[in-house]
Amino acid sequence: MKDVSEPILLVEYSRVRANTQAMVERLDCEDMVIQTMPDVSPTKWHLAHTSWFWETFLLLEELEGYREYSCEYNYLFNSYYDAIGERHPRNQRGFLSRPGLADVLGYRRHVDEAMTRLLSSLEGEPLERLEPLLRLGLAHEEQHQELILTDIKHVLSHNPFAPQAFPETGRGAASDEAGASWIGFDGGLFAFGVEGLPFQFDNEGPRHEALLTPFALADRPVTNGEYAAFINDGGYRTPSLWLSDGWARVNAEGWQAPLYWHERDGAWRQFTLHGEAAPQPDAPVAHLSFYEAAAYAEWAGARLPSEREWELAAQRGAGPDGRFAMPGWSAHPDVCEPGSGLRQMFGGVWEWTRSDYAPYPRYRPAAGAVGEYNGKFMSGQYVLRGGSCATSQGHIRPTYRNFFPPQARWQFSGLRLAKDI
Amino acid sequence: MKDVSEPILLVEYSRVRANTQAMVERLDCEDMVIQTMPDVSPTKWHLAHTSWFWETFLLLEELEGYREYSCEYNYLFNSYYDAIGERHPRNQRGFLSRPGLADVLGYRRHVDEAMTRLLSSLEGEPLERLEPLLRLGLAHEEQHQELILTDIKHVLSHNPFAPQAFPETGRGAASDEAGASWIGFDGGLFAFGVEGLPFQFDNEGPRHEALLTPFALADRPVTNGEYAAFINDGGYRTPSLWLSDGWARVNAEGWQAPLYWHERDGAWRQFTLHGEAAPQPDAPVAHLSFYEAAAYAEWAGARLPSEREWELAAQRGAGPDGRFAMPGWSAHPDVCEPGSGLRQMFGGVWEWTRSDYAPYPRYRPAAGAVGEYNGKFMSGQYVLRGGSCATSQGHIRPTYRNFFPPQARWQFSGLRLAKDI
Amino acid sequence: MKDVSEPILLVEYSRVRANTQAMVERLDCEDMVIQTMPDVSPTKWHLAHTSWFWETFLLLEELEGYREYSCEYNYLFNSYYDAIGERHPRNQRGFLSRPGLADVLGYRRHVDEAMTRLLSSLEGEPLERLEPLLRLGLAHEEQHQELILTDIKHVLSHNPFAPQAFPETGRGAASDEAGASWIGFDGGLFAFGVEGLPFQFDNEGPRHEALLTPFALADRPVTNGEYAAFINDGGYRTPSLWLSDGWARVNAEGWQAPLYWHERDGAWRQFTLHGEAAPQPDAPVAHLSFYEAAAYAEWAGARLPSEREWELAAQRGAGPDGRFAMPGWSAHPDVCEPGSGLRQMFGGVWEWTRSDYAPYPRYRPAAGAVGEYNGKFMSGQYVLRGGSCATSQGHIRPTYRNFFPPQARWQFSGLRLAKDI
Amino acid sequence: MKDVSEPILLVEYSRVRANTQAMVERLDCEDMVIQTMPDVSPTKWHLAHTSWFWETFLLLEELEGYREYSCEYNYLFNSYYDAIGERHPRNQRGFLSRPGLADVLGYRRHVDEAMTRLLSSLEGEPLERLEPLLRLGLAHEEQHQELILTDIKHVLSHNPFAPQAFPETGRGAASDEAGASWIGFDGGLFAFGVEGLPFQFDNEGPRHEALLTPFALADRPVTNGEYAAFINDGGYRTPSLWLSDGWARVNAEGWQAPLYWHERDGAWRQFTLHGEAAPQPDAPVAHLSFYEAAAYAEWAGARLPSEREWELAAQRGAGPDGRFAMPGWSAHPDVCEPGSGLRQMFGGVWEWTRSDYAPYPRYRPAAGAVGEYNGKFMSGQYVLRGGSCATSQGHIRPTYRNFFPPQARWQFSGLRLAKDI
């Protein structure tokens, strides 16, 4: 097995790293400096931070003779690992013109060369020992690929003239269906979570049983057209539809539509990475907060699914039929292909669940600094399942647990309805 | 039955209303005006709001010829019922010198007379129809009794000279035990929640099954002495013990100890409603946020219980052995009586669980304005179980779900450790 | 002289202290607790602080055997004297229910008895030495009388039902004049400021010369009717009329009219201490910021006077023809009596000048803690001249320099136009 | 005259524009995007805004057939001219990656070509009419040259590793003098301000008389060494030295030294555009707020000069002996050359005066949009006189009135002592 797995990890590494770089090719270096809110990081920071991750957790520990690229980078590009030392304040990442893009790309090359050396020589016990960390690094970089897209979208949307980052794309043909269908599931004791994959995040396990009562899921996500009906029906002005915290947020921030929608001459327009356009009625609605997703579900006489309902359904046969982040793709959710069964469980929008982000029974974080990856975020956030048009295809699976605070809207986040039966 | 139940409700009503009034007897009218943070309401506001509840949901609807006390009070004393109309901003309740205390007490008498008339005449179908609402009103007023205590404690604590609201009380004898004991519970499918009680909140149902894995609970809450050891061990300076949001809060607000603790001449002092004193080492620690409770549990190598673990244990035999809010009592948690089995599950401190406040399976809020009582708060909060020294004894039971945001510290909130076995 | 001046100071003291008390007679003790913004102090705080001033600067220093009323009061009721030690934060004065009103009135009596003792026995050198400080204390208490009125007005205005603090008063007959007249003054070198009065503030001197160019002043303040014309002409929507900081304030705070004006059914209503009413067209407009006064003047093709222009005019013959704060008066500016010459230079509204609050040439603050009375506030404020309906009559004179930040609106502040000729 | 003055204006224009560009030559395009506080604008914004000024006020009005470079630029690069229409919010200038630097430089070339055409053809009446506006444009661009330097200094200082923008420079030899000397001036009536210069700002006139009393000025600005003595003497911890607003600022922002000073290993270090270094004891102290300047003067037993005292002294013989912004210069104040008489009145640091920024007698702003240049800022600011090492030499003169809010510290602002005699 060994002689096969070694090249595979190097191939994987090279592919993922190249994808990151491909993603930013059309951006100007000035685009990559800007931070429009504390949640958003500049593109350049993502490019450096993903390299810092390899350097800190792999190269400095494991590659004999590795020379640190710059002694300042650990301070600048540590994201949140308290165990690794002091770090630059998150909300000041947009103040860093230096190191410039050229230096950051030099950092990437330096790390790539060293990683190539490390991965070429790795075998036997060290390989086995390091493989989980290497796969974590790949997953980590793929996560940041998605953040590069969602963050630069936020940045460019703050330009009053809404520049187009990527070329316009053809749109899927409009479907002509009348509405979503319900797909029913029996209740019972089922197993959830996963253990023993070549790679998984610690938060996806331990595998455990839980009891579900019968429920139904919509066969596809809620669309822009359906969501516009909610708006037109006064959804944003009806407190009884909203969670109390959501209603406070609607009023404090003046929400009247999803993020990136604005009205012009009486019609909705939507900022996308491919230019501004009317929201396509049959495409999934995106850039909703948890509160908006829950209010919509209430208005529709339904509810959000729990994360275990979603996982059970996904395990029962959903395929990744969506569009993922890859060369030549479009960074905007496409219309759902017609068909029967669950559609677009992956590759359209992340789907808010009603489940708070909490540890599975008997969960313990990994030891050491990488143990800060997931566990410490388990409060105040909700789980999203699936994967969006901005997610790397290889990165997602039925047990993947994404999570964001309930007010977050800058991700490609939408919803799929559920109900009790 | 009917001829019996009628007087009972009136007796109940009179008892609860009298308890509210007894609680504020020692306060000056000036104490009752002040609001020290948006979460805190002035005592006078609680006195009026609890009367508004009876007037709005019972008297105006059900008592023929009832004359509203003042047409301005609906605006002033509605807490959060959007369906009932516009209301005075919560964070400006401390700006209301008028109506004065005398008017508010007049309002209470006016409502009491009318309620007496209503309850004296109620029988048959109307009684059956209204009984749930009446019992909700009683529970509502008992909830506000607790808030009156926790809010006035916050108010008086902001006086630099820490005035004593209530007389000093004798203290329980210190126990001499070595530490808490673990009590184990088997896993399995168990039923949770309750339906069909003479009164329950809607959030306590529907009754449903869920799967637990084996666990153990500490026989008593964590004490001041144990918590002081956590502080001395650098608990507030060790990020790895904390949830990420909790660590941010520690730093933003400079937390170094529970609310109401401060250091003087190298020793801890604690503000209580009965004066300032050293925290009693064997009494339960109170005024912790969820974040502090979780960090303490992490430090202790344990975890917080889930709300269902707590409920299962409580159903298996815990009695209300604590001290509750009643005439002549002390509004401060007392030391735990020695004994075997679970101790002080009720009547000491509210115990944080790791469970977010979410609807039970198939939960639907009640119809109408009272449907706003619970459901709309089901995001961003954590469940506490038990009942504190400031809770009315008749008000609590094993299925009762209290809930607060994770940063809240002004309630009598502590913790009991749990672990997997 | 000595045997005469002693009683006079005691008579003065007693009169001023009694006036303070008369002013609050109609307020409830609950009114006196509330602080609606950091600039506003609770009535009770004013009652205590004015007593603290006598206790701190006179009694503790000069009265043998004086017993401090409470050792806590120096911390609570010091306003801003850094030299006197630590003090309670200004923005938390509304958190003090204790000491209660009864205690504060006891404090006043305690101080009054001691002051009576001190003033009865004072003669010779000590009297001469202390007289300036005694007169400063009287002026200080009269200043706080005005603040009691303007602060309680702000407090009561925050009650959504605008309670009436004082009885309604008859209104002056409407005048029928066509408009204000200009009164011209020659330029030249003139003397300003004053020295050697029985009492004056240090900021009123030294007396000094300055050069004025010819100017004219309006014979009366701008009226509500004139100001309403400015509003109707879009004054609050025309940036070219405003100072840059003023325009920012208009937008940030949504100003559309003077403080305490609001629109109802298409007409202006005004909150006053005597109830709500339509603004009287011929009465002076009050509760303007410096920015609004300057914008109005720009709109009217005029400007604000400098403080020396105002003082020169006042020295040339204006009499205090207005209405001042005294028993039985109305705490609202009255219409201007018809007549020739400068009218209502005093006793209507404080009049904003274009002069920043700066030291006169060769000014030095007094030594010791009372040196903090004026000098340290000489930045970021503008001078107002005259005196309002809420000012004590004996307290004002042509050289008196009142001062507030340009955004302040809760004083009875208006304007009188000036122009170059 | 005409055939001479035409080329001169074109030569002037070309020189000033080239200086702007020379100033940014060593910056990376990423440096030019960042905004670290609302007062700071990105370099790129300055480059565009100065071009917008020429385009808006000259080219669009006066050059037949001029084609606007981009219809979006008026919205983006208008600074504060309300009369010119809506504009991009000031505090979001750092969100503009597009237009990129290349576009902005294209804008500059486009404007330069058109201005060259306009200036080459201008003669007779049009030239006379436009000359004031042309000279205003030159002065405007020179003002922004200084802001480019002070703003990029602020930006780079926010990088935790303090990058060096410009090469290190030799330092002036340390002087060995014992201290500053006083130079006395008689009082009397003097004329101030200026009228009829080839160019002047409207705020420098009208010329007018005012009365001064005898005073003395220090012969040179306060130095780093003197200011360090103030710090060591507890200057930042002594409230009696400070204006009340200044003391509040010291505490709110934790000031302990001038901006850009920080302590390392017990010694002061200073961030400069030429790298980090110990503050040179004999060089003028820079980056003080008005409050710090006033507190220092109080500590030194002196005071700040009024702007008229400064102007009188400057008229009496001070020469521009300092170092100004020009090719090859150092953007940091140099030590004062030894000598007699007033030294370094220009070219070291801007010197705070005690004079608020107010209109001279009979001042009226210019008509039209350029009338917004000065007058609307005449509140809440203090006048600084002189000119700093970052000022263009041709731009300053004895009557020039610079102005900033009292808390501003990012300019090269220091002080010179004055006293009454």
mmCIF file of N, CA and C in Angstrom, chain D residues 196-257:
data_model
loop_
_atom_site.group_PDB
_atom_site.id
_atom_site.type_symbol
_atom_site.label_atom_id
_atom_site.label_comp_id
_atom_site.label_asym_id
_atom_site.label_seq_id
_atom_site.Cartn_x
_atom_site.Cartn_y
_atom_site.Cartn_z
ATOM 1 N N GLY D 196 -5.157 90.200 -1.423
ATOM 2 C CA GLY D 196 -4.549 90.622 -2.668
ATOM 3 C C GLY D 196 -3.278 89.903 -3.067
ATOM 4 N N LEU D 197 -2.947 88.796 -2.392
ATOM 5 C CA LEU D 197 -1.825 87.982 -2.861
ATOM 6 C C LEU D 197 -2.188 87.330 -4.194
ATOM 7 N N PRO D 198 -1.180 86.944 -4.976
ATOM 8 C CA PRO D 198 -1.481 86.154 -6.175
ATOM 9 C C PRO D 198 -2.358 84.964 -5.814
ATOM 10 N N PHE D 199 -2.040 84.325 -4.709
ATOM 11 C CA PHE D 199 -2.975 83.347 -4.172
ATOM 12 C C PHE D 199 -2.985 83.400 -2.652
ATOM 13 N N GLN D 200 -4.177 83.206 -2.104
ATOM 14 C CA GLN D 200 -4.339 83.041 -0.666
ATOM 15 C C GLN D 200 -5.660 82.320 -0.468
ATOM 16 N N PHE D 201 -5.786 81.656 0.669
ATOM 17 C CA PHE D 201 -7.085 81.058 0.979
ATOM 18 C C PHE D 201 -8.022 82.148 1.484
ATOM 19 N N ASP D 202 -9.305 81.922 1.298
ATOM 20 C CA ASP D 202 -10.272 82.928 1.747
ATOM 21 C C ASP D 202 -10.195 83.145 3.257
ATOM 22 N N ASN D 203 -9.798 82.096 3.998
ATOM 23 C CA ASN D 203 -9.770 82.242 5.460
ATOM 24 C C ASN D 203 -8.613 83.105 5.962
ATOM 25 N N GLU D 204 -7.687 83.485 5.066
ATOM 26 C CA GLU D 204 -6.556 84.337 5.481
ATOM 27 C C GLU D 204 -6.942 85.824 5.493
ATOM 28 N N GLY D 205 -8.133 86.122 5.055
ATOM 29 C CA GLY D 205 -8.579 87.491 5.035
ATOM 30 C C GLY D 205 -9.944 87.595 5.665
ATOM 31 N N PRO D 206 -10.560 88.761 5.753
ATOM 32 C CA PRO D 206 -9.995 90.048 5.328
ATOM 33 C C PRO D 206 -8.876 90.507 6.283
ATOM 34 N N ARG D 207 -8.042 91.364 5.732
ATOM 35 C CA ARG D 207 -7.025 91.992 6.568
ATOM 36 C C ARG D 207 -7.762 92.887 7.566
ATOM 37 N N HIS D 208 -7.288 92.873 8.807
ATOM 38 C CA HIS D 208 -8.031 93.558 9.862
ATOM 39 C C HIS D 208 -7.070 93.876 11.009
ATOM 40 N N GLU D 209 -7.489 94.773 11.872
ATOM 41 C CA GLU D 209 -6.669 95.131 13.024
ATOM 42 C C GLU D 209 -7.153 94.423 14.271
ATOM 43 N N ALA D 210 -6.216 94.160 15.160
ATOM 44 C CA ALA D 210 -6.588 93.630 16.476
ATOM 45 C C ALA D 210 -5.544 94.076 17.483
ATOM 46 N N LEU D 211 -5.947 94.022 18.761
ATOM 47 C CA LEU D 211 -5.112 94.516 19.839
ATOM 48 C C LEU D 211 -4.375 93.353 20.495
ATOM 49 N N LEU D 212 -3.068 93.493 20.645
ATOM 50 C CA LEU D 212 -2.313 92.486 21.404
ATOM 51 C C LEU D 212 -1.724 93.143 22.649
ATOM 52 N N THR D 213 -1.598 92.332 23.706
ATOM 53 C CA THR D 213 -0.868 92.811 24.887
ATOM 54 C C THR D 213 0.537 92.209 24.822
ATOM 55 N N PRO D 214 1.471 92.778 25.531
ATOM 56 C CA PRO D 214 2.865 92.326 25.405
ATOM 57 C C PRO D 214 3.023 90.837 25.695
ATOM 58 N N PHE D 215 3.870 90.191 24.941
ATOM 59 C CA PHE D 215 4.049 88.748 25.100
ATOM 60 C C PHE D 215 5.452 88.363 24.665
ATOM 61 N N ALA D 216 5.824 87.130 24.994
ATOM 62 C CA ALA D 216 7.101 86.593 24.515
ATOM 63 C C ALA D 216 6.852 85.220 23.896
ATOM 64 N N LEU D 217 7.681 84.910 22.905
ATOM 65 C CA LEU D 217 7.630 83.591 22.259
ATOM 66 C C LEU D 217 8.967 82.896 22.443
ATOM 67 N N ALA D 218 8.917 81.585 22.572
ATOM 68 C CA ALA D 218 10.174 80.828 22.595
ATOM 69 C C ALA D 218 10.822 80.917 21.217
ATOM 70 N N ASP D 219 12.147 80.886 21.207
ATOM 71 C CA ASP D 219 12.824 81.048 19.924
ATOM 72 C C ASP D 219 12.798 79.792 19.079
ATOM 73 N N ARG D 220 12.363 78.672 19.656
ATOM 74 C CA ARG D 220 12.287 77.435 18.865
ATOM 75 C C ARG D 220 11.191 76.538 19.427
ATOM 76 N N PRO D 221 10.774 75.536 18.682
ATOM 77 C CA PRO D 221 9.727 74.623 19.180
ATOM 78 C C PRO D 221 10.233 73.778 20.346
ATOM 79 N N VAL D 222 9.307 73.236 21.105
ATOM 80 C CA VAL D 222 9.621 72.292 22.182
ATOM 81 C C VAL D 222 10.230 71.029 21.561
ATOM 82 N N THR D 223 11.231 70.474 22.217
ATOM 83 C CA THR D 223 11.951 69.321 21.648
ATOM 84 C C THR D 223 11.489 67.999 22.275
ATOM 85 N N ASN D 224 11.906 66.919 21.627
ATOM 86 C CA ASN D 224 11.650 65.581 22.168
ATOM 87 C C ASN D 224 12.215 65.435 23.579
ATOM 88 N N GLY D 225 13.393 65.981 23.781
ATOM 89 C CA GLY D 225 14.017 65.849 25.095
ATOM 90 C C GLY D 225 13.213 66.562 26.168
ATOM 91 N N GLU D 226 12.759 67.770 25.847
ATOM 92 C CA GLU D 226 11.933 68.504 26.810
ATOM 93 C C GLU D 226 10.618 67.775 27.069
ATOM 94 N N TYR D 227 10.043 67.239 26.001
ATOM 95 C CA TYR D 227 8.763 66.561 26.178
ATOM 96 C C TYR D 227 8.933 65.276 26.988
ATOM 97 N N ALA D 228 10.041 64.600 26.804
ATOM 98 C CA ALA D 228 10.300 63.392 27.590
ATOM 99 C C ALA D 228 10.399 63.729 29.081
ATOM 100 N N ALA D 229 10.907 64.915 29.393
ATOM 101 C CA ALA D 229 10.967 65.327 30.808
ATOM 102 C C ALA D 229 9.560 65.495 31.377
ATOM 103 N N PHE D 230 8.666 66.040 30.555
ATOM 104 C CA PHE D 230 7.254 66.169 30.952
ATOM 105 C C PHE D 230 6.655 64.787 31.227
ATOM 106 N N ILE D 231 6.924 63.842 30.350
ATOM 107 C CA ILE D 231 6.414 62.478 30.566
ATOM 108 C C ILE D 231 6.984 61.900 31.854
ATOM 109 N N ASN D 232 8.280 62.032 32.013
ATOM 110 C CA ASN D 232 8.924 61.450 33.203
ATOM 111 C C ASN D 232 8.437 62.086 34.487
ATOM 112 N N ASP D 233 8.006 63.326 34.393
ATOM 113 C CA ASP D 233 7.499 64.017 35.577
ATOM 114 C C ASP D 233 6.038 63.662 35.853
ATOM 115 N N GLY D 234 5.505 62.686 35.135
ATOM 116 C CA GLY D 234 4.125 62.259 35.385
ATOM 117 C C GLY D 234 3.097 63.112 34.665
ATOM 118 N N GLY D 235 3.509 63.785 33.609
ATOM 119 C CA GLY D 235 2.592 64.670 32.890
ATOM 120 C C GLY D 235 1.287 63.990 32.494
ATOM 121 N N TYR D 236 1.376 62.757 32.051
ATOM 122 C CA TYR D 236 0.167 62.064 31.597
ATOM 123 C C TYR D 236 -0.656 61.497 32.749
ATOM 124 N N ARG D 237 -0.204 61.722 33.980
ATOM 125 C CA ARG D 237 -0.959 61.211 35.132
ATOM 126 C C ARG D 237 -1.411 62.317 36.063
ATOM 127 N N THR D 238 -1.284 63.567 35.636
ATOM 128 C CA THR D 238 -1.578 64.704 36.511
ATOM 129 C C THR D 238 -2.749 65.506 35.957
ATOM 130 N N PRO D 239 -3.970 65.279 36.467
ATOM 131 C CA PRO D 239 -5.131 65.913 35.841
ATOM 132 C C PRO D 239 -5.095 67.438 35.870
ATOM 133 N N SER D 240 -4.443 68.020 36.882
ATOM 134 C CA SER D 240 -4.492 69.484 36.984
ATOM 135 C C SER D 240 -3.790 70.169 35.821
ATOM 136 N N LEU D 241 -2.971 69.441 35.045
ATOM 137 C CA LEU D 241 -2.299 70.046 33.894
ATOM 138 C C LEU D 241 -3.184 70.105 32.659
ATOM 139 N N TRP D 242 -4.296 69.403 32.682
ATOM 140 C CA TRP D 242 -5.027 69.156 31.438
ATOM 141 C C TRP D 242 -6.348 69.905 31.378
ATOM 142 N N LEU D 243 -6.709 70.276 30.167
ATOM 143 C CA LEU D 243 -8.087 70.667 29.908
ATOM 144 C C LEU D 243 -8.980 69.465 30.186
ATOM 145 N N SER D 244 -10.204 69.719 30.597
ATOM 146 C CA SER D 244 -11.101 68.640 30.985
ATOM 147 C C SER D 244 -11.314 67.644 29.835
ATOM 148 N N ASP D 245 -11.557 68.148 28.633
ATOM 149 C CA ASP D 245 -11.731 67.261 27.478
ATOM 150 C C ASP D 245 -10.457 66.483 27.173
ATOM 151 N N GLY D 246 -9.316 67.116 27.404
ATOM 152 C CA GLY D 246 -8.048 66.449 27.157
ATOM 153 C C GLY D 246 -7.820 65.311 28.133
ATOM 154 N N TRP D 247 -8.130 65.546 29.390
ATOM 155 C CA TRP D 247 -7.954 64.512 30.402
ATOM 156 C C TRP D 247 -8.860 63.318 30.120
ATOM 157 N N ALA D 248 -10.083 63.605 29.678
ATOM 158 C CA ALA D 248 -10.991 62.520 29.305
ATOM 159 C C ALA D 248 -10.383 61.695 28.167
ATOM 160 N N ARG D 249 -9.781 62.377 27.210
ATOM 161 C CA ARG D 249 -9.177 61.700 26.062
ATOM 162 C C ARG D 249 -7.970 60.861 26.492
ATOM 163 N N VAL D 250 -7.128 61.423 27.354
ATOM 164 C CA VAL D 250 -5.964 60.681 27.868
ATOM 165 C C VAL D 250 -6.408 59.349 28.449
ATOM 166 N N ASN D 251 -7.497 59.395 29.216
ATOM 167 C CA ASN D 251 -7.951 58.181 29.886
ATOM 168 C C ASN D 251 -8.681 57.242 28.943
ATOM 169 N N ALA D 252 -9.497 57.805 28.066
ATOM 170 C CA ALA D 252 -10.270 56.944 27.157
ATOM 171 C C ALA D 252 -9.348 56.231 26.186
ATOM 172 N N GLU D 253 -8.292 56.892 25.727
ATOM 173 C CA GLU D 253 -7.436 56.295 24.707
ATOM 174 C C GLU D 253 -6.089 55.831 25.250
ATOM 175 N N GLY D 254 -5.913 55.991 26.544
ATOM 176 C CA GLY D 254 -4.684 55.477 27.137
ATOM 177 C C GLY D 254 -3.411 56.159 26.646
ATOM 178 N N TRP D 255 -3.485 57.439 26.344
ATOM 179 C CA TRP D 255 -2.283 58.144 25.892
ATOM 180 C C TRP D 255 -1.227 58.166 26.989
ATOM 181 N N GLN D 256 -0.006 57.884 26.622
ATOM 182 C CA GLN D 256 1.106 57.969 27.571
ATOM 183 C C GLN D 256 2.301 58.672 26.972
ATOM 184 N N ALA D 257 2.198 59.039 25.704
ATOM 185 C CA ALA D 257 3.311 59.648 24.981
ATOM 186 C C ALA D 257 2.740 60.132 23.652
#
